[in-house]
Coordinates of C-alpha atoms in Angstrom, one line a residue:
M1 CA 13.0 3.5 12.7
I2 CA 14.5 2.7 9.3
F3 CA 17.2 0.1 8.7
S4 CA 19.2 2.4 6.3
T5 CA 19.9 5.1 8.8
Y6 CA 22.8 6.0 11.1
I7 CA 20.7 5.6 14.3
F8 CA 19.8 2.0 13.4
T9 CA 23.1 0.7 11.8
L10 CA 25.5 2.4 14.2
V11 CA 23.6 2.6 17.5
F12 CA 20.4 0.6 17.8
L13 CA 21.5 -2.7 16.1
P14 CA 25.0 -2.9 17.8
A15 CA 23.5 -2.1 21.2
V16 CA 20.7 -4.8 20.9
L17 CA 23.2 -7.4 19.6
I18 CA 25.7 -6.8 22.4
L19 CA 23.0 -6.8 25.1
Y20 CA 21.1 -9.8 23.8
F21 CA 24.1 -12.1 23.4
G22 CA 26.1 -10.5 26.2
M23 CA 23.5 -11.7 28.7
S24 CA 22.9 -15.1 27.2
R25 CA 25.1 -17.0 29.7
Y26 CA 23.7 -15.2 32.7
V27 CA 19.9 -15.0 32.2
S28 CA 17.1 -17.3 31.0
R29 CA 15.7 -17.3 27.4
K30 CA 12.6 -15.5 28.7
I31 CA 14.7 -12.5 29.9
Q32 CA 16.5 -12.3 26.6
H33 CA 13.1 -12.4 24.8
L34 CA 11.9 -9.6 27.0
L35 CA 14.8 -7.5 25.9
L36 CA 14.2 -8.3 22.3
I37 CA 10.5 -7.5 22.6
F38 CA 11.3 -4.2 24.3
A39 CA 13.9 -3.3 21.6
S40 CA 11.3 -4.2 18.9
L41 CA 8.7 -1.9 20.5
V42 CA 11.3 0.9 20.7
F43 CA 12.1 0.3 17.0
Y44 CA 8.4 0.3 16.1
G45 CA 7.5 3.4 18.1
Y46 CA 10.7 5.4 17.4
N47 CA 9.0 8.0 15.2
H48 CA 5.4 7.5 16.4
I49 CA 5.1 6.4 20.0
S50 CA 1.3 6.2 19.6
Y51 CA 1.8 3.1 17.3
V52 CA 2.9 1.0 20.3
W53 CA -0.4 0.9 22.1
L54 CA -2.2 -0.1 19.0
I55 CA 0.0 -3.1 18.3
L56 CA -0.1 -4.2 21.9
I57 CA -3.9 -4.1 21.9
S58 CA -3.9 -6.1 18.7
I59 CA -1.5 -8.7 20.1
S60 CA -3.5 -8.9 23.3
V61 CA -6.9 -9.5 21.6
N62 CA -5.5 -12.0 19.2
Y63 CA -3.7 -14.0 21.9
I64 CA -6.8 -14.1 24.0
M65 CA -9.0 -15.2 21.1
A66 CA -6.4 -17.8 20.0
T67 CA -6.3 -19.2 23.5
G68 CA -10.1 -19.3 23.6
V69 CA -10.2 -21.2 20.2
Q70 CA -7.7 -23.7 21.5
N71 CA -9.2 -24.3 24.9
A72 CA -12.9 -24.1 24.1
V73 CA -14.8 -27.1 25.2
K74 CA -18.0 -26.3 23.3
P75 CA -17.8 -25.9 19.5
L76 CA -20.0 -22.7 19.6
F77 CA -17.6 -20.9 22.0
R78 CA -14.7 -21.9 19.8
K79 CA -16.4 -20.5 16.7
V80 CA -17.3 -17.3 18.5
C81 CA -13.7 -16.8 19.6
F82 CA -12.4 -17.5 16.1
V83 CA -14.9 -15.2 14.3
T84 CA -14.4 -12.5 16.9
G85 CA -10.6 -12.6 16.4
V86 CA -10.9 -12.4 12.6
L87 CA -13.5 -9.6 12.7
F88 CA -11.4 -7.7 15.1
N89 CA -8.4 -7.8 12.7
V90 CA -10.5 -7.0 9.7
C91 CA -12.2 -4.0 11.4
L92 CA -8.9 -2.7 12.7
L93 CA -7.4 -2.8 9.3
G94 CA -10.6 -1.5 7.7
Y95 CA -10.7 1.5 10.0
Y96 CA -7.1 2.6 9.7
K97 CA -6.6 1.8 6.1
Y98 CA -10.0 2.0 4.3
Y99 CA -12.3 4.2 6.3
N100 CA -11.7 7.4 4.3
F101 CA -11.5 5.5 1.0
F102 CA -15.0 4.1 1.4
L103 CA -16.4 7.3 2.8
D104 CA -15.0 9.3 0.0
N105 CA -16.5 7.0 -2.6
I106 CA -19.9 7.2 -0.8
N107 CA -19.7 10.9 -1.0
T108 CA -19.0 10.7 -4.7
L109 CA -21.7 8.2 -5.5
F110 CA -24.5 9.6 -3.4
D111 CA -23.5 13.3 -3.3
T112 CA -23.2 13.1 0.5
D113 CA -20.9 15.2 2.6
F114 CA -19.5 12.8 5.3
V115 CA -16.4 14.4 6.9
L116 CA -13.2 12.4 6.3
K117 CA -10.9 11.9 9.3
Q118 CA -7.3 12.6 9.6
I119 CA -6.2 9.0 10.2
I120 CA -2.5 8.2 10.4
L121 CA -1.8 4.7 8.9
P122 CA 0.1 2.7 11.6
L123 CA 3.4 1.2 10.3
G124 CA 3.1 -2.5 9.3
I125 CA -0.6 -2.9 10.2
S126 CA -1.3 -4.8 6.9
F127 CA 1.6 -7.1 7.8
F128 CA 0.9 -7.9 11.4
T129 CA -2.8 -8.1 10.8
F130 CA -2.5 -10.7 8.1
Q131 CA 0.1 -12.5 10.2
Q132 CA -2.4 -12.8 13.1
I133 CA -5.4 -13.8 11.0
A134 CA -3.3 -16.6 9.5
Y135 CA -2.3 -17.7 13.0
L136 CA -6.0 -17.8 14.2
I137 CA -6.8 -20.0 11.2
S138 CA -4.0 -22.3 12.0
V139 CA -5.0 -22.7 15.6
N140 CA -8.7 -23.1 14.6
K141 CA -7.6 -26.0 12.3
R142 CA -5.6 -27.6 15.2
Q143 CA -2.5 -27.3 13.2
E144 CA -0.5 -25.8 16.1
K145 CA -0.9 -24.8 19.7
V146 CA -0.8 -21.4 21.3
P147 CA 2.7 -20.8 22.8
G148 CA 3.6 -18.9 25.9
V149 CA 2.7 -15.2 25.9
L150 CA 6.3 -14.0 25.5
D151 CA 6.9 -16.3 22.5
Y152 CA 3.7 -15.1 20.8
V153 CA 4.6 -11.4 21.4
L154 CA 8.1 -12.0 20.0
F155 CA 6.6 -13.8 17.0
I156 CA 4.6 -10.7 16.1
T157 CA 7.0 -7.9 17.2
F158 CA 10.4 -9.3 16.1
F159 CA 11.8 -6.0 14.6
P160 CA 13.5 -7.3 11.4
Q161 CA 10.1 -8.4 10.0
L162 CA 7.7 -6.2 12.0
V163 CA 6.9 -3.2 9.6
A164 CA 7.3 -4.6 6.1
G165 CA 7.6 -8.3 6.3
P166 CA 8.3 -11.0 5.2
I167 CA 4.9 -12.0 6.5
V168 CA 5.9 -14.7 8.9
F169 CA 3.8 -17.7 9.9
S170 CA 4.2 -19.3 13.3
Q171 CA 5.6 -22.5 11.9
D172 CA 8.3 -20.5 10.2
V173 CA 9.9 -19.3 13.4
M174 CA 8.3 -20.4 16.6
A175 CA 10.5 -23.5 17.0
Q176 CA 13.5 -21.3 16.4
Y177 CA 12.5 -18.9 19.1
Q178 CA 12.0 -21.8 21.5
D179 CA 15.3 -23.5 20.7
D180 CA 17.8 -22.7 23.5
K181 CA 20.9 -22.9 21.3
N182 CA 19.7 -20.0 19.2
R183 CA 20.1 -17.5 22.1
F184 CA 23.9 -17.8 22.0
F185 CA 26.1 -15.9 19.6
N186 CA 27.0 -17.8 16.4
I187 CA 29.8 -16.2 14.4
D188 CA 28.9 -18.1 11.2
N189 CA 25.3 -17.0 11.3
F190 CA 26.3 -13.5 12.2
A191 CA 28.8 -13.2 9.2
Q192 CA 26.2 -14.7 6.8
G193 CA 23.5 -12.4 8.1
L194 CA 25.8 -9.3 8.0
F195 CA 26.7 -10.2 4.4
I196 CA 23.1 -10.2 3.0
F197 CA 22.2 -7.2 5.3
I198 CA 24.9 -5.1 3.6
I199 CA 23.7 -6.3 0.1
G200 CA 20.1 -5.2 1.0
L201 CA 21.4 -1.9 2.4
F202 CA 23.3 -1.2 -0.8
K203 CA 20.2 -2.1 -2.9
K204 CA 18.0 0.4 -0.9
A205 CA 20.3 3.3 -0.1
V206 CA 22.3 3.4 -3.3
V207 CA 20.3 1.8 -6.1
A208 CA 16.6 2.3 -5.2
D209 CA 17.0 5.8 -3.8
T210 CA 18.9 6.9 -6.9
L211 CA 16.3 5.5 -9.2
S212 CA 13.6 7.3 -7.1
I213 CA 14.9 10.6 -8.5
F214 CA 14.1 9.6 -12.1
S215 CA 10.7 7.9 -11.2
G216 CA 9.7 10.8 -9.0
N217 CA 10.3 13.3 -11.8
A218 CA 8.3 11.2 -14.3
F219 CA 5.3 10.6 -12.1
F220 CA 5.1 14.1 -10.7
D221 CA 3.5 15.5 -13.9
P222 CA 2.8 12.9 -16.6
N223 CA 1.3 15.5 -18.8
H224 CA 4.7 16.8 -19.8
L225 CA 6.3 13.4 -20.6
T226 CA 7.7 12.4 -23.9
F227 CA 7.8 8.8 -25.2
A228 CA 11.4 8.4 -24.0
S229 CA 10.9 10.0 -20.6
A230 CA 7.7 8.1 -19.9
W231 CA 9.4 4.8 -20.6
L232 CA 12.4 5.7 -18.5
G233 CA 10.2 6.8 -15.6
S234 CA 8.2 3.6 -15.8
L235 CA 11.3 1.4 -15.9
A236 CA 13.0 3.5 -13.2
Y237 CA 10.1 2.8 -10.9
T238 CA 9.9 -0.9 -11.8
F239 CA 13.5 -1.3 -10.7
Q240 CA 13.2 1.1 -7.8
L241 CA 10.4 -0.9 -6.3
F242 CA 12.3 -4.1 -6.7
F243 CA 15.5 -2.9 -5.2
D244 CA 13.7 -1.0 -2.4
F245 CA 11.5 -3.9 -1.3
S246 CA 13.9 -6.8 -2.0
G247 CA 16.6 -4.7 -0.3
Y248 CA 14.4 -4.4 2.8
S249 CA 13.7 -8.2 2.7
D250 CA 17.4 -9.0 2.3
M251 CA 18.1 -6.8 5.4
A252 CA 15.3 -8.4 7.3
I253 CA 16.7 -11.9 6.5
G254 CA 20.2 -10.7 7.4
L255 CA 19.0 -9.3 10.8
G256 CA 17.1 -12.4 11.6
K257 CA 20.2 -14.5 10.8
M258 CA 22.3 -12.4 13.1
F259 CA 19.9 -13.4 15.9
N260 CA 20.1 -17.1 14.7
I261 CA 16.6 -16.9 13.2
N262 CA 15.9 -18.0 9.6
L263 CA 13.2 -15.8 8.1
P264 CA 11.4 -16.9 4.8
V265 CA 12.6 -15.7 1.4
N266 CA 10.4 -12.9 0.0
F267 CA 12.0 -12.3 -3.5
Y268 CA 13.7 -14.6 -5.9
S269 CA 14.5 -12.9 -9.3
P270 CA 10.9 -12.0 -10.1
Y271 CA 11.8 -10.2 -13.3
K272 CA 13.1 -13.4 -14.8
S273 CA 9.6 -14.9 -14.7
K274 CA 8.0 -16.4 -17.8
S275 CA 4.4 -15.7 -16.7
I276 CA 2.4 -13.8 -14.0
T277 CA 1.8 -17.2 -12.4
E278 CA 5.6 -17.6 -11.9
F279 CA 6.1 -13.9 -11.1
W280 CA 3.9 -14.2 -8.0
K281 CA 5.9 -17.3 -6.9
R282 CA 9.0 -15.0 -7.0
W283 CA 7.7 -11.6 -6.0
H284 CA 6.6 -10.9 -2.4
I285 CA 6.4 -14.6 -1.9
T286 CA 5.1 -14.5 1.7
L287 CA 2.1 -12.2 0.6
G288 CA 1.2 -14.8 -2.0
R289 CA 1.3 -17.5 0.5
S290 CA -0.8 -15.5 3.0
L291 CA -3.4 -14.8 0.3
F292 CA -3.5 -18.5 -0.6
V293 CA -4.3 -19.3 3.1
L294 CA -6.6 -16.4 3.8
I295 CA -8.5 -16.0 0.5
Y296 CA -8.0 -18.8 -2.0
I297 CA -8.5 -21.8 0.3
P298 CA -11.6 -20.4 2.2
L299 CA -13.2 -19.6 -1.2
G300 CA -12.8 -23.2 -2.2
G301 CA -9.5 -23.2 -4.0
N302 CA -9.6 -25.5 -7.0
R303 CA -12.1 -27.9 -5.4
K304 CA -15.3 -26.5 -6.8
G305 CA -14.8 -26.7 -10.6
Y306 CA -12.9 -24.8 -13.3
A307 CA -15.0 -21.7 -13.4
R308 CA -15.0 -21.3 -9.6
T309 CA -11.2 -21.8 -9.6
C310 CA -10.8 -18.9 -12.1
F311 CA -13.0 -16.7 -9.9
N312 CA -11.0 -17.6 -6.8
L313 CA -7.8 -16.7 -8.5
F314 CA -9.1 -13.4 -9.6
A315 CA -10.5 -12.7 -6.1
V316 CA -7.0 -13.3 -4.6
F317 CA -5.5 -10.6 -6.9
F318 CA -8.4 -8.2 -6.3
V319 CA -7.8 -8.5 -2.6
S320 CA -4.0 -8.1 -3.2
G321 CA -4.7 -4.8 -4.9
L322 CA -6.8 -3.6 -2.0
W323 CA -4.3 -4.9 0.5
H324 CA -1.6 -2.7 -1.1
G325 CA -3.6 0.5 -0.7
A326 CA -7.0 2.2 -0.4
A327 CA -7.2 3.7 -3.9
W328 CA -8.7 2.7 -7.3
T329 CA -5.2 2.6 -8.8
F330 CA -4.3 -0.3 -6.5
V331 CA -7.7 -2.1 -7.2
L332 CA -7.1 -1.8 -11.0
W333 CA -3.5 -3.0 -10.6
G334 CA -4.6 -6.1 -8.7
S335 CA -7.5 -6.7 -11.0
L336 CA -5.2 -6.6 -14.1
H337 CA -2.9 -9.1 -12.5
G338 CA -6.0 -11.3 -11.7
L339 CA -7.2 -11.1 -15.3
V340 CA -3.9 -12.1 -16.7
R341 CA -3.5 -14.9 -14.1
V342 CA -6.9 -16.3 -15.2
F343 CA -5.9 -15.9 -18.9
E344 CA -2.8 -18.0 -18.2
K345 CA -4.9 -20.6 -16.4
I346 CA -7.2 -20.9 -19.4
F347 CA -4.5 -20.9 -22.1
D348 CA -1.7 -22.6 -20.2
K349 CA -0.9 -25.2 -22.9
Q350 CA -0.9 -22.7 -25.7
L351 CA 1.4 -20.3 -23.8
E352 CA 3.9 -23.0 -23.1
K353 CA 4.6 -23.2 -26.9
I354 CA 6.0 -19.6 -26.9
P355 CA 9.8 -19.3 -26.6
D356 CA 10.9 -18.6 -23.0
L357 CA 12.7 -15.4 -23.9
I358 CA 9.6 -13.9 -25.5
R359 CA 7.5 -14.9 -22.5
I360 CA 10.0 -13.3 -20.1
F361 CA 10.0 -10.1 -22.1
L362 CA 6.2 -9.9 -22.3
T363 CA 5.8 -10.7 -18.6
F364 CA 8.2 -8.0 -17.7
L365 CA 6.5 -5.6 -20.1
F366 CA 3.1 -6.2 -18.4
V367 CA 4.5 -6.0 -14.9
S368 CA 6.3 -2.7 -15.7
S369 CA 3.2 -1.2 -17.4
A370 CA 0.9 -2.3 -14.6
L371 CA 3.2 -0.6 -12.1
V372 CA 2.3 2.7 -13.7
L373 CA -1.1 2.3 -12.0
F374 CA 0.6 1.2 -8.8
R375 CA 2.7 4.4 -8.7
S376 CA 0.4 7.0 -10.1
W377 CA -1.6 9.3 -7.8
T378 CA -4.8 8.9 -9.9
V379 CA -6.2 6.6 -12.6
S380 CA -6.2 9.5 -15.0
D381 CA -2.5 10.2 -14.4
A382 CA -1.7 6.5 -15.1
L383 CA -3.7 6.5 -18.3
I384 CA -1.9 9.6 -19.5
M385 CA 1.4 8.0 -18.9
L386 CA 0.5 4.7 -20.5
K387 CA -0.9 6.5 -23.5
T388 CA 2.5 8.3 -23.9
M389 CA 4.3 5.0 -23.6
Y390 CA 2.2 3.0 -26.1
I391 CA 0.6 5.6 -28.3
P392 CA 3.3 8.4 -28.6
D393 CA 2.8 11.4 -30.9
V394 CA 5.4 10.0 -33.3
I395 CA 2.9 7.3 -34.5
S396 CA -0.4 9.2 -34.0
F397 CA -2.3 9.3 -37.3
D398 CA -2.7 13.1 -37.4
R399 CA 1.1 13.4 -37.4
I400 CA 2.3 10.7 -39.8
S401 CA 1.8 12.7 -43.0
H402 CA 3.2 15.9 -41.3
L403 CA 6.3 14.1 -40.1
A404 CA 6.9 12.5 -43.5
F405 CA 7.6 16.0 -44.9
N406 CA 9.2 17.5 -41.8
T407 CA 12.5 15.9 -41.0
T408 CA 13.1 18.6 -38.3
L409 CA 10.3 17.1 -36.3
A410 CA 10.9 13.4 -37.3
Y411 CA 14.6 13.1 -36.3
P412 CA 14.3 13.9 -32.6
D413 CA 11.4 11.5 -32.3
I414 CA 13.3 8.7 -34.0
I415 CA 16.4 9.4 -31.8
Q416 CA 14.2 9.2 -28.7
S417 CA 12.8 5.9 -29.8
I418 CA 16.2 4.4 -30.6
F419 CA 17.5 5.7 -27.2
V420 CA 14.6 4.0 -25.4
I421 CA 15.0 0.8 -27.3
G422 CA 18.7 0.8 -26.3
I423 CA 17.8 1.4 -22.6
L424 CA 15.4 -1.5 -22.8
L425 CA 18.1 -3.8 -24.3
I426 CA 20.5 -2.9 -21.5
V427 CA 17.9 -3.4 -18.8
S428 CA 16.9 -6.7 -20.4
Y429 CA 20.5 -7.9 -20.3
F430 CA 20.9 -7.2 -16.5
V431 CA 17.4 -8.6 -15.7
F432 CA 17.4 -11.7 -17.8
L433 CA 21.0 -12.8 -18.0
F434 CA 22.6 -11.6 -14.7
P435 CA 23.7 -15.0 -13.1
K436 CA 22.9 -14.8 -9.4
N437 CA 20.6 -12.9 -7.1
S438 CA 21.2 -11.9 -3.5
I439 CA 19.5 -15.1 -2.1
D440 CA 21.9 -17.3 -4.2
L441 CA 24.9 -15.3 -2.9
Y442 CA 23.5 -15.6 0.6
N443 CA 23.0 -19.4 0.4
E444 CA 26.5 -19.9 -1.1
F445 CA 28.2 -17.5 1.4
K446 CA 31.6 -18.5 2.7
P447 CA 33.7 -16.1 4.8
K448 CA 36.6 -15.1 2.6
P449 CA 38.9 -12.0 2.6
K450 CA 37.6 -10.8 -0.8
I451 CA 34.0 -11.1 0.5
A452 CA 34.9 -9.1 3.5
I453 CA 36.5 -6.4 1.4
L454 CA 33.6 -6.3 -1.0
S455 CA 31.1 -6.0 1.9
A456 CA 33.1 -3.2 3.5
V457 CA 33.1 -1.3 0.2
L458 CA 29.4 -1.7 -0.3
F459 CA 28.6 -0.7 3.3
S460 CA 30.8 2.4 3.0
I461 CA 29.1 3.5 -0.2
A462 CA 25.7 2.8 1.3
V463 CA 26.5 4.9 4.4
I464 CA 27.5 7.8 2.3
H465 CA 24.0 7.7 0.8
F466 CA 22.2 7.7 4.1
S467 CA 21.5 11.4 4.0
K468 CA 19.6 10.9 0.8
V469 CA 17.6 7.9 2.0
G470 CA 13.8 7.9 2.1
A471 CA 11.5 5.6 3.9
F472 CA 10.9 2.2 2.4
I473 CA 8.1 2.2 -0.2
Y474 CA 6.2 -0.6 1.5
F475 CA 6.0 1.4 4.7
N476 CA 2.9 2.9 3.0
F477 CA 1.2 -0.4 2.8

């Protein structure tokens, strides 16, 4: 089920809210949680009922292993439970997400003919798998205790964050689920949650899905792109991805707030970042936190010398690329971010001397260009598009002399270039100088008539666009 659809906004969500809070004075917290778990499983299996058994098996195995880790008397048994749990999650993710990728590469390298399987990637598997590995690590370190089974199931399945994050840690929400006062309706929380939910809905249904038309056309066939259309396609996808995923995250935060649950922030003006280091503190924040816990710290973090720290940083981004998808485009995208992050680590003091506005522009330029790899179907398609963006025909050596004497050819190229530069300046204004993001507006929210009117207008416009809405981009990951 998708947030930005009629079935969710007009049927599912109102029904769950009414039932959940309507029974709060007559039943226990456990009964309410049972309802919320059931609703979350309906939400998860709405389009593919087969997904439900998989997530239930995953939850069961992880809960049993976490309990074993916590209650083990002998260190060996505790270690066996922990390693078994981690391997189960890695193998589950490896089979569904990477089986065909590795088999296809083996066929290419060794000229074998292993048959690829028709594997449907379960929604959210990358998210709830990371979530449960992080939880096993936390229990293994004695940082928290295993809760009751209902609390744990709700922790994993809570529908606002189930299929595309934020990636929630137990310490983020467990105490909130167990707090009795949170099971009663709170008009202030509901109004604040509804406000940011509508902002996220508008971001996705109106802005992101409109931009998808331009990016889709550009990436469909990069061989026929001009300098201007390549840049416009690249920028369209850069902003489509942001509005799509940050819109989802805003909706998730809003839905959580309606149920009196504070979910962690996942985006905070990432395109205003002065470096890739800062970018990953603002973009998909909970993924960065998860990779820090699951990859960076186990590899030694910054505790084993400067060279090892640089290697560990690169490894984090390499894994981030693989996490996003089983394709070389994602691996290269993650590796490029890793190389730039290491570069910033090495030359940090020198980079700080560069004016902030220039650093912001260069960071945005790199992020946007790297996203060409992220979006392209193949590495060769990405290289074709990047070549058109950075080495257009208008400046190729074999055309310079010809264009100098042929104004018929030169003027259209010049006009295209001026047009693209103008678009870049307009985009830069909104990205760099726009005063507040949705999280700022959410934190400063106060119920006022003008806010209610604005929310109603945004919601109405978003609903009109529902028929054009596609699935969230991060459903693929």
